XYZ file of C-alpha atoms in Angstrom:
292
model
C 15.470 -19.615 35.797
C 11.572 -20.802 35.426
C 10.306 -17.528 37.141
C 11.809 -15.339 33.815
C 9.634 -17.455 31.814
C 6.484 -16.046 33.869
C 4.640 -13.210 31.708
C 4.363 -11.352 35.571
C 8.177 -11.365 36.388
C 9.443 -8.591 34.511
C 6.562 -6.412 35.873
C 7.219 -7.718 39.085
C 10.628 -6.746 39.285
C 9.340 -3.140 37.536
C 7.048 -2.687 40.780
C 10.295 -3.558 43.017
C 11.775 -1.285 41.487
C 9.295 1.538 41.836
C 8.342 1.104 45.086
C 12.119 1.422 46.525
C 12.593 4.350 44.038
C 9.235 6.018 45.693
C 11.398 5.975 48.775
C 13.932 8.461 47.954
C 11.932 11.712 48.797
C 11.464 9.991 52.499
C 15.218 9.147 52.936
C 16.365 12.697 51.485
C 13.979 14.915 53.921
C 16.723 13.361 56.421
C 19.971 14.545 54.565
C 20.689 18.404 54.925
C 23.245 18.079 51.872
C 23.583 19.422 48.681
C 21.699 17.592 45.760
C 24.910 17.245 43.845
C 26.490 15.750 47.251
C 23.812 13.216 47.675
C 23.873 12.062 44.570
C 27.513 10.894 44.155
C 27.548 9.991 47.631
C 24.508 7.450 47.336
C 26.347 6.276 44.083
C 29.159 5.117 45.938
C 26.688 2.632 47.663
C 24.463 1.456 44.861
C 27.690 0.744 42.878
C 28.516 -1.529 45.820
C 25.048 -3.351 44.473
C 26.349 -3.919 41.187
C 29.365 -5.233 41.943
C 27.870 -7.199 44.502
C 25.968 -8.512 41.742
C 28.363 -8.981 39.638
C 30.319 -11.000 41.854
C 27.486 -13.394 42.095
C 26.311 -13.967 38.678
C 29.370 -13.908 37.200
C 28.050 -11.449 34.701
C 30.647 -9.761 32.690
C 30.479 -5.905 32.643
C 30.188 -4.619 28.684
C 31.760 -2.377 27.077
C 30.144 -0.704 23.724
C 28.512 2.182 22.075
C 25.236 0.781 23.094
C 26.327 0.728 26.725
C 28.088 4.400 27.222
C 24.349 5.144 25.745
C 23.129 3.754 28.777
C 25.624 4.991 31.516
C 24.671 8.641 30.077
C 21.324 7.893 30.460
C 21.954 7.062 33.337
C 23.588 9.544 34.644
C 21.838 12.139 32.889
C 18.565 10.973 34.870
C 20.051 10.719 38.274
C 22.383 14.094 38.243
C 19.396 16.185 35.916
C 16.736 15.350 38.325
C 18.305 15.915 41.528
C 19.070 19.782 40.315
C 15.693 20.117 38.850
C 14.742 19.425 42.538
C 16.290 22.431 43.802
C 15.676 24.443 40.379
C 11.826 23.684 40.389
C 9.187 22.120 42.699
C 9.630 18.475 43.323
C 5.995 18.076 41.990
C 6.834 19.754 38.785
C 10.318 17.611 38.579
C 8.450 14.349 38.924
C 5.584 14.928 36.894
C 7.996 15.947 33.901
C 10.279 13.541 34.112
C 7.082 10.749 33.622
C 6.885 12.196 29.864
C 9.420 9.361 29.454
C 6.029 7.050 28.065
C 6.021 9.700 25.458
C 9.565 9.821 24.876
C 9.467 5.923 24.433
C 6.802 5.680 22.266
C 8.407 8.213 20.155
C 11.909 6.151 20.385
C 10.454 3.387 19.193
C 9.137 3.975 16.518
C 11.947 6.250 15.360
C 14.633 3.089 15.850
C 12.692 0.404 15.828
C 9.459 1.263 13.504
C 7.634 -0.141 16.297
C 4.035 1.650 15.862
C 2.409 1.943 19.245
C -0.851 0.308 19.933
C -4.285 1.851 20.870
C -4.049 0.491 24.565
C -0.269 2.033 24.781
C -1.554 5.417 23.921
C -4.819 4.893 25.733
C -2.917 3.918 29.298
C -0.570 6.726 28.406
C -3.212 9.566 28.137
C -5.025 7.900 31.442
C -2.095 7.696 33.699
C -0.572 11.202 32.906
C -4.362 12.511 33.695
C -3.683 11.153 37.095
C -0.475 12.339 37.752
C -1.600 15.475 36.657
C -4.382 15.338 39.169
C -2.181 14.301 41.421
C 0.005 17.189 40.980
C -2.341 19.974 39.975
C -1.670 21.882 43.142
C 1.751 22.733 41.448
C 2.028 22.908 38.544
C 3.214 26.575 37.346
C 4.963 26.964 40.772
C 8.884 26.341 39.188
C 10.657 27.844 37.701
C 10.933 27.735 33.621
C 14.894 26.625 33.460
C 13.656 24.076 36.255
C 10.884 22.114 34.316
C 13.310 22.062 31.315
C 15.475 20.156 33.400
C 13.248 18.271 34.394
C 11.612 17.635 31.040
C 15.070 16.773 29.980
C 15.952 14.224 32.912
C 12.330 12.712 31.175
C 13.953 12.089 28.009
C 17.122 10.548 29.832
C 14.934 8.209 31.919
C 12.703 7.114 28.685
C 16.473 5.913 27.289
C 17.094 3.638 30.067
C 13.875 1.645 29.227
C 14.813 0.174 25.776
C 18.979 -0.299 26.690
C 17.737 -3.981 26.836
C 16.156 -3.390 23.178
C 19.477 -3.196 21.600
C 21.440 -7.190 20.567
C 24.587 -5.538 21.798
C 22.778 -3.497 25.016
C 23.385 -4.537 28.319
C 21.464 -2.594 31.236
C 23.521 -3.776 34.260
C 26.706 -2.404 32.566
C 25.164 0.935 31.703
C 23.660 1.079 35.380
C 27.071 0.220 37.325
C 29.119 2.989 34.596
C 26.287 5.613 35.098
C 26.746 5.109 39.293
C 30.622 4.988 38.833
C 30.921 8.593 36.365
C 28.149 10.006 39.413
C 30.186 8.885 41.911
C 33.636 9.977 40.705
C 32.044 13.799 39.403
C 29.789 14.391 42.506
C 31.395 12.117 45.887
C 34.241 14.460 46.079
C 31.787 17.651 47.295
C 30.789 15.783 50.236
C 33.908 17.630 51.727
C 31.841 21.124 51.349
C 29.338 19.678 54.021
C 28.913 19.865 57.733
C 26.371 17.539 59.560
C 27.406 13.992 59.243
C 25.375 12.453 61.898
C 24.668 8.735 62.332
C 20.633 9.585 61.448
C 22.240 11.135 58.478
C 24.936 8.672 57.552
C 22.249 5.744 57.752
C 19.797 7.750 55.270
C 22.786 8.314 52.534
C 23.575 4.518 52.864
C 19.901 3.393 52.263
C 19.481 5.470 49.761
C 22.580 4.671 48.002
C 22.399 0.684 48.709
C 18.555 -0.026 48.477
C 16.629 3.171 46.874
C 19.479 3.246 43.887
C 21.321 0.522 43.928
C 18.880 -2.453 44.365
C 16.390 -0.682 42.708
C 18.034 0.064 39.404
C 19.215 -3.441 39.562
C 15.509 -4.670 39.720
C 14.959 -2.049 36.782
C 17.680 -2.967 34.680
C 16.374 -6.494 35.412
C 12.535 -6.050 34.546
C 13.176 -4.223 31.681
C 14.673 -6.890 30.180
C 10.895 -8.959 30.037
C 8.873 -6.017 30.288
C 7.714 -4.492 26.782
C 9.642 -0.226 27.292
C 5.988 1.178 27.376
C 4.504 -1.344 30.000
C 7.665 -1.206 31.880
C 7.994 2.944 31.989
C 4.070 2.949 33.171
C 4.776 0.710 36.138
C 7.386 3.121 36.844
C 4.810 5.638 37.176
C 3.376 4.319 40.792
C 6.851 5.851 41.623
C 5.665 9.811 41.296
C 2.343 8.615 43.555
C 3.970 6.699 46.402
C 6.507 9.302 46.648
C 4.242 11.911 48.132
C 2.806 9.424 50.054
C 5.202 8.439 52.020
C 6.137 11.890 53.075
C 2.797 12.843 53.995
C 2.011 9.019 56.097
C 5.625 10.070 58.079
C 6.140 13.719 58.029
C 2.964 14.930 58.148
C 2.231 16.442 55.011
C -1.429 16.408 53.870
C -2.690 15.196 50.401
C -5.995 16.823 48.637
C -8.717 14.451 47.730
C -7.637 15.130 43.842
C -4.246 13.960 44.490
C -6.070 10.691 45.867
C -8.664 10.606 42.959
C -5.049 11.038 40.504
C -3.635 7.933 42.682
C -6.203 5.924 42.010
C -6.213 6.629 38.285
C -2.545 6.159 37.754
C -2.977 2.309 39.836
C -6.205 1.314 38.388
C -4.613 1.928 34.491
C -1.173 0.475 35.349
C -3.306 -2.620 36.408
C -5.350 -2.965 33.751
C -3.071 -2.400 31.367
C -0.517 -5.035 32.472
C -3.949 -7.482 32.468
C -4.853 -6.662 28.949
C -1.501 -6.509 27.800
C -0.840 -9.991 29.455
C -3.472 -11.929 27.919
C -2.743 -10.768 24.271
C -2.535 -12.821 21.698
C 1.664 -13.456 21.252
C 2.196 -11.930 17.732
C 0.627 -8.454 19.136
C 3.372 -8.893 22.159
C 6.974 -7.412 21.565
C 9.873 -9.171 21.654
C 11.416 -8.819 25.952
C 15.050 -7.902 23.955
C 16.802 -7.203 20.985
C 14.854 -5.261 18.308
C 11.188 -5.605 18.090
C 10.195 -7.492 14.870
């Protein structure tokens, strides 16, 4: 396809990605189910996605070391984050679990000596400032064994960025597994719950199908021509649109430093993806397989 060829796809699928994942606080605040319950339930759905996909492409699912990494990424992320949720604020469980830059840069250059540059640890430093800003409010609120979690589902979610580093990785595979081990260890619980209204139904099956599903498809997709630090910092417009959302349809006001951290976190992700684009191509990283 000439599009993959395109320096801007693989970030363009990246903000895809994060702007149906920013979704998922909206669609939740209409399910009155336990975390563990929407998160095997929604799996269901978004496995649909992949075997939708699948079906289309003709793309074998994988089976390897490399890609039961993945699927426990994978479903380390989804299942740790959800309980840090209830465990801790969802402030404090966002903000923590964007460390992953941190955890990629350090993955990197533990497997793949891959030294990070000055504009990597620059944009990192500037876009957790915002988030920070963003989230200042909260911060200290949760709980201690919460933020662990949370700090934890961080490490998970850095993993998923460099599956498509590996020769023998294969992100799709390690997406679809991760959604079918959620869906088999958490769908069963939706028997413990009560309210299974249409307004409720519809919610699960959006965020199963589109805020999951499509968009870990998109991820799995991008990070495939998106260098693991670029890709993870795109990802961060996630933890701002989030909030946003809520507020623009329930209501909920944001502080002027949560705007200020907003426009940090955008105005860095941007530049960076314009410096990084116009590098010279022996400073760029290899898309996949090991960096050289």
């Amino acid at each position: 396809m000439p599009c993959k060829k395109s320096p801007y796809f693989g970030p363009f699928m990246m903000l895809c990605a994060s702007l149906l994942f920013s979704t998922g606080g909206l669609l939740c605040k209409f399910i009155p189910w336990s975390p563990l319950t929407i998160n095997g339930v929604r799996s269901l759905f978004s496995t649909l996605v992949f075997l939708i996909y699948f079906r289309v492409t003709h793309h074998r699912l994988k089976f390897n070391r490399t890609v039961f990494f993945g699927a426990l990424c994978m479903t380390g992320v989804t299942t740790l984050f959800i309980i840090a949720n209830k465990m801790t604020t969802a402030a404090n469980a966002i903000i923590l679990q964007y460390t992953a830059p941190v955890w990629i840069i350090l993955f990197m250059a533990v497997l793949f000596h891959v030294r990070p540059t000055k504009l990597d640890i620059v944009t990192c430093v500037i876009v957790f400032a915002g988030i920070l800003c963003f989230f200042l409010d909260s911060l200290g609120s949760g709980s201690m064994a919460g933020n662990v979690i949370a700090v934890l589902s961080g490490v998970f979610y850095g993993g998923l960025f460099l599956l498509n580093q590996f020769p023998e990785g294969d992100a799709v595979s390690s997406m679809v597994l991760g959604q079918i081990i959620c869906a088999v260890l958490m769908a069963p619980m939706v028997v413990q719950e009560t309210v299974f209204t249409p307004q409720v139904l519809l919610a699960v099956f959006l965020l199963g199908f589109f805020q999951v599903g499509v968009a870990y498809l998109c991820f799995s997709i991008g990070t495939k021509y998106t260098r693991p630090v670029s890709a993870s910092l795109i990802a961060g417009i996630e933890p701002i649109l989030n909030p946003v959302l809520v507020a623009v349809f329930w209501g909920e006001t944001i502080a002027p430093l949560s705007m200020a951290g907003a426009a940090i976190v955008v105005v860095a992700i941007l530049t960076y993806n314009i410096l990084g684009s116009s590098a010279p191509a022996s400073d760029e990283q290899p898309a996949s397989g090991i960096p050289q």
